[in-house]
Coordinates of C-alpha atoms in Angstrom, one line a residue:
X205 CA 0.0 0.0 0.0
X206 CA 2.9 2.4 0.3
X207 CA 4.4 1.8 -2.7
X208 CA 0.5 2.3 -4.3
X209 CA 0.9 5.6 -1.9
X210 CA 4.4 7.2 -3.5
X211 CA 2.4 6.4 -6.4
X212 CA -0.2 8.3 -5.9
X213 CA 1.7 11.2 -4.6
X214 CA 3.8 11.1 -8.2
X215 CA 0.6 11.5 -9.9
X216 CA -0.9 14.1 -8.0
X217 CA 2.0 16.6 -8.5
X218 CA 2.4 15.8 -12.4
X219 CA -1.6 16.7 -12.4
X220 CA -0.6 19.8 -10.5
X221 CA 2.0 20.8 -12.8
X222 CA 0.4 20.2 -15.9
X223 CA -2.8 22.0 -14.8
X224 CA -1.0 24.7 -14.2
X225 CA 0.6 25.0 -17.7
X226 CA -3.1 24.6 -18.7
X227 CA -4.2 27.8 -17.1
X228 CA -1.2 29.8 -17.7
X229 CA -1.7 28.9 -21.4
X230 CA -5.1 29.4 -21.1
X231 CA -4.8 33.0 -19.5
X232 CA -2.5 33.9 -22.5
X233 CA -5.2 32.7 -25.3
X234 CA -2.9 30.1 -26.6
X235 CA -5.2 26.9 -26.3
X236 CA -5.8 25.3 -29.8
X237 CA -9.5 24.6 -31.3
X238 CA -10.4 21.3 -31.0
X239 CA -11.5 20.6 -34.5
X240 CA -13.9 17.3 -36.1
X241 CA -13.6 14.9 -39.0
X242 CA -15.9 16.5 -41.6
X243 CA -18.2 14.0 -43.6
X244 CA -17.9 13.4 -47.3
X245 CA -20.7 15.2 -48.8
X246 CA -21.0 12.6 -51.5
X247 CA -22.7 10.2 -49.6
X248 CA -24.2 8.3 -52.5
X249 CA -20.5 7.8 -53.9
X250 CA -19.5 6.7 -50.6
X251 CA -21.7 4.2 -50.1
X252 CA -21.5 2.6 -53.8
X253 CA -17.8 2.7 -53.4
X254 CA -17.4 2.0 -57.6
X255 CA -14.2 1.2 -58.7
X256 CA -12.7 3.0 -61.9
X257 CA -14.8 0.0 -64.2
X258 CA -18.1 -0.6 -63.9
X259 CA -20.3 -0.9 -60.9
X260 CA -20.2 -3.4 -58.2
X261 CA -23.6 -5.2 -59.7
X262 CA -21.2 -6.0 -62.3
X263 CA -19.7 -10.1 -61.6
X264 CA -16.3 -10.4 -63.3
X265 CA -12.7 -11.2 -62.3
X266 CA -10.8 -8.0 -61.7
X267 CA -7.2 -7.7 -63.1
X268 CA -4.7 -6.9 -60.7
X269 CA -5.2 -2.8 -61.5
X270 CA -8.9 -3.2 -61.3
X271 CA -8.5 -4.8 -58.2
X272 CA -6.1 -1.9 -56.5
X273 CA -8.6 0.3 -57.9
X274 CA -11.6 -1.4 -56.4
X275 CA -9.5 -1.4 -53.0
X276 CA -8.9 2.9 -53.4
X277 CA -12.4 2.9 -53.6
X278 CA -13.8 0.9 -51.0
X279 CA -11.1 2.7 -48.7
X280 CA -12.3 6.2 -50.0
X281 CA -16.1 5.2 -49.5
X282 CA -18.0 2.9 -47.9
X283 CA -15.0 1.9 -45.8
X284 CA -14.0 5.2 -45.2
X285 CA -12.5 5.8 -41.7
X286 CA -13.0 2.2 -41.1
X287 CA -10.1 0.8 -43.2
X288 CA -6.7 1.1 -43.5
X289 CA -4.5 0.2 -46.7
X290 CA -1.2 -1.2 -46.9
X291 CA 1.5 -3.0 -49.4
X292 CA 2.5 -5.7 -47.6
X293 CA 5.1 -6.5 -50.6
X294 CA 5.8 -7.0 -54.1
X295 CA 5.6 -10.2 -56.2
X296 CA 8.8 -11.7 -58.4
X297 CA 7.3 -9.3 -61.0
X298 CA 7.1 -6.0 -59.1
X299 CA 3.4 -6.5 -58.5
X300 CA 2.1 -4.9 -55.1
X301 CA 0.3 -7.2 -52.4
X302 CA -2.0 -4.6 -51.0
X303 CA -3.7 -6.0 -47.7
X304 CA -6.8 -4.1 -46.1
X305 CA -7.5 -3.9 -42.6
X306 CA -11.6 -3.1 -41.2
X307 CA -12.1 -2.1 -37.8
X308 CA -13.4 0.6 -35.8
X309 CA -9.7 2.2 -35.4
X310 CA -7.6 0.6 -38.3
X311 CA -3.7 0.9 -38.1
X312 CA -4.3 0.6 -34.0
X313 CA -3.8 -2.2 -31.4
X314 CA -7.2 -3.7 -30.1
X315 CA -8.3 -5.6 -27.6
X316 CA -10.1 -7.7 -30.2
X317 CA -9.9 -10.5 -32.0
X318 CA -8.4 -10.8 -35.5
X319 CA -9.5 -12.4 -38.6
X320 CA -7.3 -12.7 -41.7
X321 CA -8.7 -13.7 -45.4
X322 CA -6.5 -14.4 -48.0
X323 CA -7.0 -15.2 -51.8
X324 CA -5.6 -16.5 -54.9
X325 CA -2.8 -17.7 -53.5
X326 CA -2.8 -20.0 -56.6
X327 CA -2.8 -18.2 -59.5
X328 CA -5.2 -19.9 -61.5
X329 CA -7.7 -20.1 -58.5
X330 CA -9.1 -16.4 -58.4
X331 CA -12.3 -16.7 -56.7
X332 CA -11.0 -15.4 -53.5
X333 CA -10.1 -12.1 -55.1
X334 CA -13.7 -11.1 -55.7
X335 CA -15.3 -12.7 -52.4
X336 CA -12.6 -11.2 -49.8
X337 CA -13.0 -7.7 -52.0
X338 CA -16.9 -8.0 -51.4
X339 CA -16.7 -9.4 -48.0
X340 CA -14.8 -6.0 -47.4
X341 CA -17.4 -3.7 -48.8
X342 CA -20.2 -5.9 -46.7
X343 CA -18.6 -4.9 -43.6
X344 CA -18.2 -1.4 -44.2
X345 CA -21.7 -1.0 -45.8
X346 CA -22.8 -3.4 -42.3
X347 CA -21.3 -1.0 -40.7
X348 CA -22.6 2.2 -41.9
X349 CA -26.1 0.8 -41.6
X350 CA -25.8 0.5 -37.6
X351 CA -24.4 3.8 -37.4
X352 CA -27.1 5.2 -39.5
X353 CA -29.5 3.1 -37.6
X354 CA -28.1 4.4 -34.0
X355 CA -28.3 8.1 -35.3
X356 CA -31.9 7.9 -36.4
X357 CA -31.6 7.8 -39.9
X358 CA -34.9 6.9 -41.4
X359 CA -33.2 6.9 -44.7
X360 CA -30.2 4.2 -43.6
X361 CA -30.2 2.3 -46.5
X362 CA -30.1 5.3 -49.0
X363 CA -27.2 4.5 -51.3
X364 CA -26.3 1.5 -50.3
X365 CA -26.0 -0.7 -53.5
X366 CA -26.9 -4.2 -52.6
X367 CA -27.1 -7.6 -54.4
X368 CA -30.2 -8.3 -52.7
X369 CA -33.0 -6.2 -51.1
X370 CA -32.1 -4.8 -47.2
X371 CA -35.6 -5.7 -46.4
X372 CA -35.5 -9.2 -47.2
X373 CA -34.9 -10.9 -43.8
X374 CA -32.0 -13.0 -44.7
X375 CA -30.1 -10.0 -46.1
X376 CA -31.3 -7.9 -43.1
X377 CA -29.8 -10.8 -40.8
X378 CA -26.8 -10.9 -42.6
X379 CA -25.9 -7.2 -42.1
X380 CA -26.3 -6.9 -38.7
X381 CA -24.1 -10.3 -38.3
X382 CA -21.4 -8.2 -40.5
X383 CA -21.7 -5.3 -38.3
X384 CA -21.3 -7.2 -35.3
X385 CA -18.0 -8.2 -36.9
X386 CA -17.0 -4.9 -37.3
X387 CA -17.4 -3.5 -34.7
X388 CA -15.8 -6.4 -32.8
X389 CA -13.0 -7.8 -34.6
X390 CA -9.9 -6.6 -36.6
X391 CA -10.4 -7.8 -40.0
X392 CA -7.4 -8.5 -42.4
X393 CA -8.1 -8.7 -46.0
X394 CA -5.9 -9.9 -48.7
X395 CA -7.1 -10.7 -52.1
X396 CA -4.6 -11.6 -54.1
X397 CA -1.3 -13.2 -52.9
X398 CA -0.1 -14.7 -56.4
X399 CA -1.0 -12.0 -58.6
X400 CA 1.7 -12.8 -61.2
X401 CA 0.1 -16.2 -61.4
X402 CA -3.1 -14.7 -61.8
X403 CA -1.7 -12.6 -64.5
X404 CA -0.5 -15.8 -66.5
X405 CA -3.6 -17.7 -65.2
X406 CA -1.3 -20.5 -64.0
X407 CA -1.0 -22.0 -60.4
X408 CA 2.8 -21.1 -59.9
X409 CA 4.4 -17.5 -59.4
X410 CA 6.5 -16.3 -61.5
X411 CA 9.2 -18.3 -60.3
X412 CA 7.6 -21.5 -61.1
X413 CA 6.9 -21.9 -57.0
X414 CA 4.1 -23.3 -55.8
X415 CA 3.4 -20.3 -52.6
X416 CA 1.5 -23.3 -50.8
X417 CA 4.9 -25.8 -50.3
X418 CA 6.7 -23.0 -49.9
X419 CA 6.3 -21.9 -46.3
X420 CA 8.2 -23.2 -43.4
X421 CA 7.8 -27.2 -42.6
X422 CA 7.5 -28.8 -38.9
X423 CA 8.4 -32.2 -40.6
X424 CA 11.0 -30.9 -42.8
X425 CA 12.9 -27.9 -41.5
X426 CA 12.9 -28.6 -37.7
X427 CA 12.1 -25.5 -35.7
X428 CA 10.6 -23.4 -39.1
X429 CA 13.0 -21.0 -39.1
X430 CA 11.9 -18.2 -41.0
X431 CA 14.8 -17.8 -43.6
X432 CA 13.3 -14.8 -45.5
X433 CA 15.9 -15.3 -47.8
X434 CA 15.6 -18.8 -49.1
X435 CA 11.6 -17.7 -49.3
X436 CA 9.4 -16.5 -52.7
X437 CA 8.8 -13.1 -52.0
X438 CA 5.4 -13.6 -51.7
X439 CA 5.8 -16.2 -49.1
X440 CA 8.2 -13.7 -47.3
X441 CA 5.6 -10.7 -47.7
X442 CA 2.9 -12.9 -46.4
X443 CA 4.9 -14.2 -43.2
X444 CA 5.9 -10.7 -42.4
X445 CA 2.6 -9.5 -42.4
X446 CA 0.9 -12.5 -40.5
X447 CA 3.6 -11.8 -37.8
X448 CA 2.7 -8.6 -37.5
X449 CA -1.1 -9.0 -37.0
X450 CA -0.9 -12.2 -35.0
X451 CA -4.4 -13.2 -36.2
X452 CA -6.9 -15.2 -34.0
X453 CA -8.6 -16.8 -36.8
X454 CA -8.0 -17.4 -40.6
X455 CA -10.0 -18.5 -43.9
X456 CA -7.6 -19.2 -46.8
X457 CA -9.7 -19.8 -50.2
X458 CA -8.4 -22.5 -53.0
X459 CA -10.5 -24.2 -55.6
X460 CA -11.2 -27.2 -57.0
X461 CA -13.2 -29.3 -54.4
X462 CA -16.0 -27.7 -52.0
X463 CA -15.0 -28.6 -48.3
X464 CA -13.6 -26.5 -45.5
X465 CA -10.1 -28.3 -44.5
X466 CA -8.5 -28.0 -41.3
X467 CA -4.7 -28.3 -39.8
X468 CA -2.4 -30.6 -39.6
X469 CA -2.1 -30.5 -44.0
X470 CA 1.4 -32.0 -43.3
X471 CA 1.9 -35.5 -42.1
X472 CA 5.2 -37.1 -40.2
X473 CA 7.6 -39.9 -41.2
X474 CA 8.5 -41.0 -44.5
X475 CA 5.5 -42.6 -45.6
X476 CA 3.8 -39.8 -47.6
X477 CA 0.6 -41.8 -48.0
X478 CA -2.8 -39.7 -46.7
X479 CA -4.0 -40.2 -43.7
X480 CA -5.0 -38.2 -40.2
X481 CA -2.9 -35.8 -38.9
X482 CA -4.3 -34.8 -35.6
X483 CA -3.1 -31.0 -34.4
X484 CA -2.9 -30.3 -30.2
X485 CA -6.3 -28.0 -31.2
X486 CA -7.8 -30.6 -33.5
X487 CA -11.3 -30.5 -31.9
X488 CA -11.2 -26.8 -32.0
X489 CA -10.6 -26.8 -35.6
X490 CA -13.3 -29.1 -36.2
X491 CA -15.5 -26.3 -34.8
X492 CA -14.6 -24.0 -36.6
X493 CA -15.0 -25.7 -40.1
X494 CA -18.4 -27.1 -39.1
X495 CA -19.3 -23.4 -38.3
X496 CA -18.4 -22.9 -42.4
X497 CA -19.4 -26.0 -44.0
X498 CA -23.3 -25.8 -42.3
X499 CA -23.5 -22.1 -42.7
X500 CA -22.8 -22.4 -47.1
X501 CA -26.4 -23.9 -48.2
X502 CA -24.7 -27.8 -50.1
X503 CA -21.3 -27.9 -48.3
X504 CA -22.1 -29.9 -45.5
X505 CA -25.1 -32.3 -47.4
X506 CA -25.7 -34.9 -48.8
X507 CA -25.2 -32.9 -52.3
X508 CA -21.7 -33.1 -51.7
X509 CA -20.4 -36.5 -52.1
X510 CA -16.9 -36.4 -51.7
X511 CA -17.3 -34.3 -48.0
X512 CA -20.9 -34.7 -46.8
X513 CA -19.8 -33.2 -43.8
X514 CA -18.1 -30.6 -45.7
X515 CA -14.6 -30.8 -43.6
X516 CA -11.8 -32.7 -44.0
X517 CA -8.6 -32.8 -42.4
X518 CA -5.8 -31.7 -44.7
X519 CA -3.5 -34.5 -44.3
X520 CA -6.0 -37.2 -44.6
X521 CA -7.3 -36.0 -47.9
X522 CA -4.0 -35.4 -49.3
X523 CA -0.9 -34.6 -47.4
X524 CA 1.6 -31.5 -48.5
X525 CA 4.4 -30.3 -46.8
X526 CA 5.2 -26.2 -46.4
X527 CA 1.8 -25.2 -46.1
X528 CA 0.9 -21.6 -45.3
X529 CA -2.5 -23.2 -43.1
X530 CA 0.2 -25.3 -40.8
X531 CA 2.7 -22.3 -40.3
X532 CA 0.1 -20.2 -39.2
X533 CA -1.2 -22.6 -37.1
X534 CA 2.2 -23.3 -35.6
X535 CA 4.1 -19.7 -35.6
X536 CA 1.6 -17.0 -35.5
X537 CA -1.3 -19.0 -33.3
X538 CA -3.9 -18.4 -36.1
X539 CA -6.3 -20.7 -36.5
X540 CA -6.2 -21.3 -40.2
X541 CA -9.4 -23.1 -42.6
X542 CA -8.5 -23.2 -46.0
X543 CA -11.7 -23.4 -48.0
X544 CA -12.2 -25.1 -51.6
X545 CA -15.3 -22.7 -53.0
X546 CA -15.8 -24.8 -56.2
X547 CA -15.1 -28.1 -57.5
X548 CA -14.2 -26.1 -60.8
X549 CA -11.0 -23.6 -60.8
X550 CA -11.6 -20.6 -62.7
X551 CA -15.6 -21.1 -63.4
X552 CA -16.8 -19.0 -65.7
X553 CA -17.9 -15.1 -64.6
X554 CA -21.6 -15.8 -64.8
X555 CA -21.1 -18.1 -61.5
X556 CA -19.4 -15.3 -59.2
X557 CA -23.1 -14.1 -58.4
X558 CA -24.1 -17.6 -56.9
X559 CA -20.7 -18.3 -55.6
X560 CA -20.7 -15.0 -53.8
X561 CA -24.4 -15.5 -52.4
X562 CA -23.7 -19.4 -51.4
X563 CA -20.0 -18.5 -49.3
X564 CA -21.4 -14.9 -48.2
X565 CA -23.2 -16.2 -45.2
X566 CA -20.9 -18.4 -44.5
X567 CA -18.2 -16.4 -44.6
X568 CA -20.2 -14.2 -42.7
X569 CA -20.9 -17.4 -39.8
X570 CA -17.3 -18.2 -39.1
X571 CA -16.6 -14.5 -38.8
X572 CA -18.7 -13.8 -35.9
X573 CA -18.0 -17.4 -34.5
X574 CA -14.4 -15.9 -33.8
X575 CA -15.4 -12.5 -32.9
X576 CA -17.8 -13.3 -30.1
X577 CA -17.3 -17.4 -29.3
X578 CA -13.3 -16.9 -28.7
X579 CA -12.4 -17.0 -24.8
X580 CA -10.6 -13.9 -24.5
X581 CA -8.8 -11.8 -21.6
X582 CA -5.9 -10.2 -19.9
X583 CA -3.0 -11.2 -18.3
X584 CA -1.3 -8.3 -16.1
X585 CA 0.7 -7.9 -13.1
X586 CA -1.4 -7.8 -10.0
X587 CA 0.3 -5.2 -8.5
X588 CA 0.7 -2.7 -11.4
X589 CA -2.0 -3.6 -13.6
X590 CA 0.3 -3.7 -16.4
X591 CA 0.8 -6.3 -19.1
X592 CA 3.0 -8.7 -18.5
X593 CA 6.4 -9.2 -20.5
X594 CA 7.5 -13.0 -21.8
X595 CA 3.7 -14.1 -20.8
X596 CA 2.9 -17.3 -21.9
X597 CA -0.7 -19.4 -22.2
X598 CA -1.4 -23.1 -22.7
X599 CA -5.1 -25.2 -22.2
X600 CA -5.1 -28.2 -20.6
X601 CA -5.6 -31.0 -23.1
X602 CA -4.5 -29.2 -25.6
X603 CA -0.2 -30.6 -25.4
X604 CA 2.6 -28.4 -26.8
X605 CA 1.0 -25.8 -27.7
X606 CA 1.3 -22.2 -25.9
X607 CA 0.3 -18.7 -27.2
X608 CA 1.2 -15.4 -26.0
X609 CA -1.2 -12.0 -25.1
X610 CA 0.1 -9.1 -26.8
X611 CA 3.1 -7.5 -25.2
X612 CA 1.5 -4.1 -25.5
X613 CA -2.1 -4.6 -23.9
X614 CA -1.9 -7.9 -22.5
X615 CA -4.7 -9.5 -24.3
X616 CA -5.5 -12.8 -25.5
X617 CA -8.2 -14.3 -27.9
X618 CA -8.2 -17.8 -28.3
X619 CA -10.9 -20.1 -30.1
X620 CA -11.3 -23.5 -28.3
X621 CA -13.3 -26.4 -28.5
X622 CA -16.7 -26.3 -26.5
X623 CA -17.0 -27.0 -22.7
X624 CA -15.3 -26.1 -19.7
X625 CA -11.0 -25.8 -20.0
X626 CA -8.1 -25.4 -17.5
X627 CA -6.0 -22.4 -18.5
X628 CA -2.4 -21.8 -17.0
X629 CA -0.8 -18.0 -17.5
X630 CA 3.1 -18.3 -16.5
X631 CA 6.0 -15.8 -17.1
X632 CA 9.7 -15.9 -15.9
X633 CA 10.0 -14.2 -12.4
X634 CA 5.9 -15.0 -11.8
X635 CA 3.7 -17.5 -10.2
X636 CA 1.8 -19.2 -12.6
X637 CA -1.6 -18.8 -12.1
X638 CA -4.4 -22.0 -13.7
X639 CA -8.2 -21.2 -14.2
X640 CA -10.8 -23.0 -15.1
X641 CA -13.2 -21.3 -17.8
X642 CA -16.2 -22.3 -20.5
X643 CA -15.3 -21.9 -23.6
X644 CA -15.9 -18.2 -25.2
X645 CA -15.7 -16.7 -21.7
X646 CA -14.1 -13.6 -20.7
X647 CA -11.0 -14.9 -18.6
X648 CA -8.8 -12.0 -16.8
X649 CA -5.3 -13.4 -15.0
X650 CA -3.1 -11.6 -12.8
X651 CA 0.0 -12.5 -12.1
X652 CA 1.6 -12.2 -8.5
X653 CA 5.3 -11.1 -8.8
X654 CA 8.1 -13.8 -6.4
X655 CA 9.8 -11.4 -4.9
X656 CA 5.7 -9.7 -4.2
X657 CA 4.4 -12.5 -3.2
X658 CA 7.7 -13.2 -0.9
X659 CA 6.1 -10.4 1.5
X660 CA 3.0 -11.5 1.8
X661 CA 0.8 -13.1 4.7
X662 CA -0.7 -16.6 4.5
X663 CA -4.0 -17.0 2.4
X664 CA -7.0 -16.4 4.1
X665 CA -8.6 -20.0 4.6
X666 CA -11.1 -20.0 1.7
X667 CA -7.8 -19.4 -0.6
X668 CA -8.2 -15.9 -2.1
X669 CA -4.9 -14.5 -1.7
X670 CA -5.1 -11.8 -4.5
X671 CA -2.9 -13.5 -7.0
X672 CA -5.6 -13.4 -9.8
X673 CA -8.2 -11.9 -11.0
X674 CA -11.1 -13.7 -13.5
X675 CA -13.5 -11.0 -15.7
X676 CA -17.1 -11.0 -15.5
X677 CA -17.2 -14.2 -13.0
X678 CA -17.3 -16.6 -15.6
X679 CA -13.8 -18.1 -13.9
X680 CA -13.3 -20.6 -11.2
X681 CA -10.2 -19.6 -9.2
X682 CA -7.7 -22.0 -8.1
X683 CA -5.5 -21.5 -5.2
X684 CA -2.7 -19.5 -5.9
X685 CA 1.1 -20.4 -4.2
X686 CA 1.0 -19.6 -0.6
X687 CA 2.9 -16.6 0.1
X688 CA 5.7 -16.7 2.6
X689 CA 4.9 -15.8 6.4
X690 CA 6.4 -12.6 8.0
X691 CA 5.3 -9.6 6.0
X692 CA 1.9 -7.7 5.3
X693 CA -1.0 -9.4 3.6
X694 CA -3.4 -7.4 2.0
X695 CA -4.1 -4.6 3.6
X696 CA -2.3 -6.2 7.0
X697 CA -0.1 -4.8 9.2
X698 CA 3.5 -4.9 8.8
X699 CA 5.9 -6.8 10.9
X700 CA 9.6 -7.3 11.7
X701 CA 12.1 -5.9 9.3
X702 CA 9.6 -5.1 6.5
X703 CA 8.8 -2.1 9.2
X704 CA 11.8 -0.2 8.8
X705 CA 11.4 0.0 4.5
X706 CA 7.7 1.2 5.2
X707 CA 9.2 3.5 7.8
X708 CA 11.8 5.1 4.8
X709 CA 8.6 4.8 2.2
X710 CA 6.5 7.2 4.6
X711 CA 9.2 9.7 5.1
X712 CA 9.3 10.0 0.9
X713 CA 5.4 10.4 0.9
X714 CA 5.8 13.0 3.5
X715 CA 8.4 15.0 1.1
X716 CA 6.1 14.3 -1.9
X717 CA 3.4 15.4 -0.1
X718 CA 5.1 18.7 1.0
X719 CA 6.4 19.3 -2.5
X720 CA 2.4 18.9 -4.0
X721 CA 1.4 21.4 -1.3
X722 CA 3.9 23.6 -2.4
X723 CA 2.7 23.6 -6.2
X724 CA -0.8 23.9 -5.2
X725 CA 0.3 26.9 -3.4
X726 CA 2.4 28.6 -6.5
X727 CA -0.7 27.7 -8.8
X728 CA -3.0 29.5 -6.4
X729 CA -0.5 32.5 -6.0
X730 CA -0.1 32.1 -9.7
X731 CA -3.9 32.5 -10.7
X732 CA -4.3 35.0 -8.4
X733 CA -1.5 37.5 -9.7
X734 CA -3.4 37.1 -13.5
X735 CA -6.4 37.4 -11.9
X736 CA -5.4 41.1 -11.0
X737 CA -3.5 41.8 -13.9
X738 CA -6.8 41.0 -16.1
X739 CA -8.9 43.4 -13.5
X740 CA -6.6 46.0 -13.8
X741 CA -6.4 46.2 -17.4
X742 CA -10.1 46.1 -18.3
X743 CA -10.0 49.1 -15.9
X744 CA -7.6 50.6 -18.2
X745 CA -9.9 49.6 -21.2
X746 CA -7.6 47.2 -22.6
X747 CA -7.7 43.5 -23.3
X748 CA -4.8 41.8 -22.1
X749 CA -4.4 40.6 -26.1
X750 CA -3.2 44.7 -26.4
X751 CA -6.6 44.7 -28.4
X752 CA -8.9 47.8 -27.2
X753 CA -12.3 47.2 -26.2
X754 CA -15.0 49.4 -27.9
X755 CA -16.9 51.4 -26.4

């Protein structure tokens, strides 16, 4: 509590001081307008969000300039101060990888879950361009709607080009599912990541590398180091970026079958033959496809013979080695589903309509699964609040794999399997801490330094000692380590030699406290001298600006 106390003190005088910069500026006339983001005026030209050719009731595959141009667009209007655009590289031929990103504050660090789509990563596969570039301008027109909605807008669907009537119940449902995604999750949106292939219409880059083996292998390259060097450039882009976002969730879209396929696509030992290759989060995974195959109207039927459940696992249909869907499962803790949307590659143009309508709500399913199903949380120091550095998390059940919060905030978002799961937060020079949560549950974890919980008293008998916290009560604490006898508890009394260092810790919140009295008492002195000043001149009939006051 003293150390909270010298704390406390610190603050107080830096508010002192920096109010009193704020009046002395203010006195002077020197405080800056706060100014607003205006609104386009052409709201119609917003919403539609055409690209340079043609409107978006138009079905066709983009070439790769169309398809930067449809991006500009959808960034300058319907995504407008909900998107963000970047190059995340260049292909063999020069050609940019542009990746968008939707949220509610793009280019920032959230507390939210992340989703990642990527397309045509085989070059002669391209209907992942046009879905992810749709998906994008469904969320932002989603998105628009609720505000619209939440500002009274009787008119909230003016401009908004859809496929389908807003009033049709379906549609309606699936905007407000999209909105819901937006407003909750990061969403990472690449469209093309072979666009030279594209360009040629063949499966390869220009290098004659298939991207898909090209990634870093578990089986073959023990540890996956990244060696950016021996990597395509689009491989290397890819990673780099995928790093960067660390991605809760991922849909990867391929061609040529109609099933949602899950991790592991690699398979051990040197018999390459197919067969099951069962990842630590396997039942997860299985979740998470299901969520895709039953929300697409003939994936999961009886329609589809070769997957009437419409999963599969990857190795057990046919095994490959360097694999984007494995790496990300293994080095960036995204939960990768690579989906085949057709048994054809390349259909013809007249199918993008249906294609787009049949993988839309689906799309739209696995989404929100992430967004609001994933068991999320903090893990901080429980005497600072603060994130904690070198964190680490693993589930019970779920062997050798651990994932990290973000170093920054401290948060976590993890999709697991349904039911209840034991989860352990541990970091070097930290109890670790194990708590027991359902599934999609908020789960908060503080971590009680050693050398903290060295100077603590004994739990109290019904073993809540402090050492962590779980959100909204959806949590079932454990008993933390017992802290060692002979020092203050929570809010005890301290004892033995600890006194002497609380002794020293009150005389420095005596001197702080002294020092704040004394800037209280300059401010006060301070404001009262302008105070005067300003009096005494409007006597004169004078401004203190120098500018006269009329008559």
């Amino acid at each position: 509590m003293v150390f909270v106390g010298v704390r406390g003190v610190w603050a107080a005088l830096w508010c002192v001081l920096v109010l009193a910069a704020r009046v002395d500026a203010t006195s002077r006339g020197s405080l800056a307008p706060v100014t607003h983001r205006r609104l386009a005026d052409d709201e119609s030209a917003k919403a539609t969000g055409g690209d340079a050719k043609g409107s978006w009731s138009e079905w066709r595959y983009r070439s790769n300039e169309e398809l930067a141009s449809a991006m500009d667009a959808l960034h300058a209007g319907p995504c407008a101060g909900i998107s963000k655009l970047t190059t995340i590289g260049t292909s063999v031929r020069g050609v940019e990888m542009r990746a968008m990103e939707v949220s509610t504050q793009p280019g920032v660090e959230q507390t939210k879950p992340g989703i990642m789509l990527v397309g045509n990563m085989h070059g002669d596969e391209p209907v992942g361009r046009e879905l992810i570039l749709r998906f994008a301008r469904l969320l932002c027109i989603a998105h628009e709607r609720r505000q619209r909605s939440a500002g009274g807008d009787a008119a909230g669907e003016r401009g908004l080009e859809l496929e389908k009537d807003p009033s049709d119940e379906a549609t309606a449902n699936l905007l407000d599912e999209a909105a819901v995604v937006a407003g909750r999750a990061r969403v990472f949106l690449v469209p093309t990541m072979n666009p030279d292939g594209f360009s040629a219409k063949r499966r390869n880059n220009a290098a004659s590398k298939d991207l898909n083996r090209d990634f870093p292998d578990q089986f073959n390259e023990p540890g996956m180091p990244a060696r950016f060097d021996a990597r395509q450039p689009e491989t290397a882009a890819m990673m780099r970026f995928s790093e960067g976002v660390n991605a809760t969730a991922a849909l990867n879209f391929h061609e040529g079958a109609l099933v949602a396929n899950y991790p592991y696509d690699a398979i051990s030992g040197t018999n390459r033959k197919a067969g099951y290759s069962k990842s630590p989060d396997d039942a997860a995974f299985r979740r998470l496809a299901k969520v895709y195959a039953r929300a697409h109207p003939t994936m999961a039927t009886a329609a589809n013979e070769e997957f009437p459940e419409g999963i599969t696992n990857g190795a057990r249909w046919y095994p490959l080695w360097g694999g984007m869907q494995d790496w990300h499962y293994i080095k960036t803790q995204t939960m990768d589903v690579t989906v085949e949307v057709n048994e054809r590659k390349w259909p013809d143009e007249s199918r993008l309509a249906r294609l787009w309508n049949e993988h839309a709500p689906a799309m739209i399913a696995y989404a929100t699964a992430v967004a609001t199903q994933s068991t999320t949380g903090k893990v901080t120091d429980s005497a600072t609040g603060e994130p904690v550095r070198g964190a680490v998390l693993a589930v019970a059940g779920v062997d050798g794999v651990r994932f990290t919060p973000s170093r920054r905030t401290g948060y976590y978002a993890r999709f697991l399997a349904p039911g209840r799961h034991e989860v352990t937060a541990s970091a070097p020079g930290y109890y670790p801490q194990t708590r027991t949560t359902d599934a999609g549950a908020r789960l908060d974890i503080s971590l009680r330094r050693m050398e903290d919980a060295a100077g603590a008293v004994p739990a109290t008998e019904d073993g809540d000692d402090g050492a962590a916290v779980v959100g909204e009560g959806k949590g079932r604490a454990r008993r933390g380590p017992n802290p060692k006898p002979g020092s203050a508890g929570a809010g005890g009394a301290t004892v033995g030699a600890g006194g002497a260092v609380v002794a020293g810790e009150l005389v420095r919140v005596a001197e702080l406290a002294a020092a704040v009295a004394a800037a209280v008492a300059w401010l006060a002195w301070r404001w009262r001298r302008r105070k005067r000043a300003r009096l005494a001149a409007l006597r004169e009939g004078m401004q203190l600006s120098g500018v006269r006051i009329d008559g």
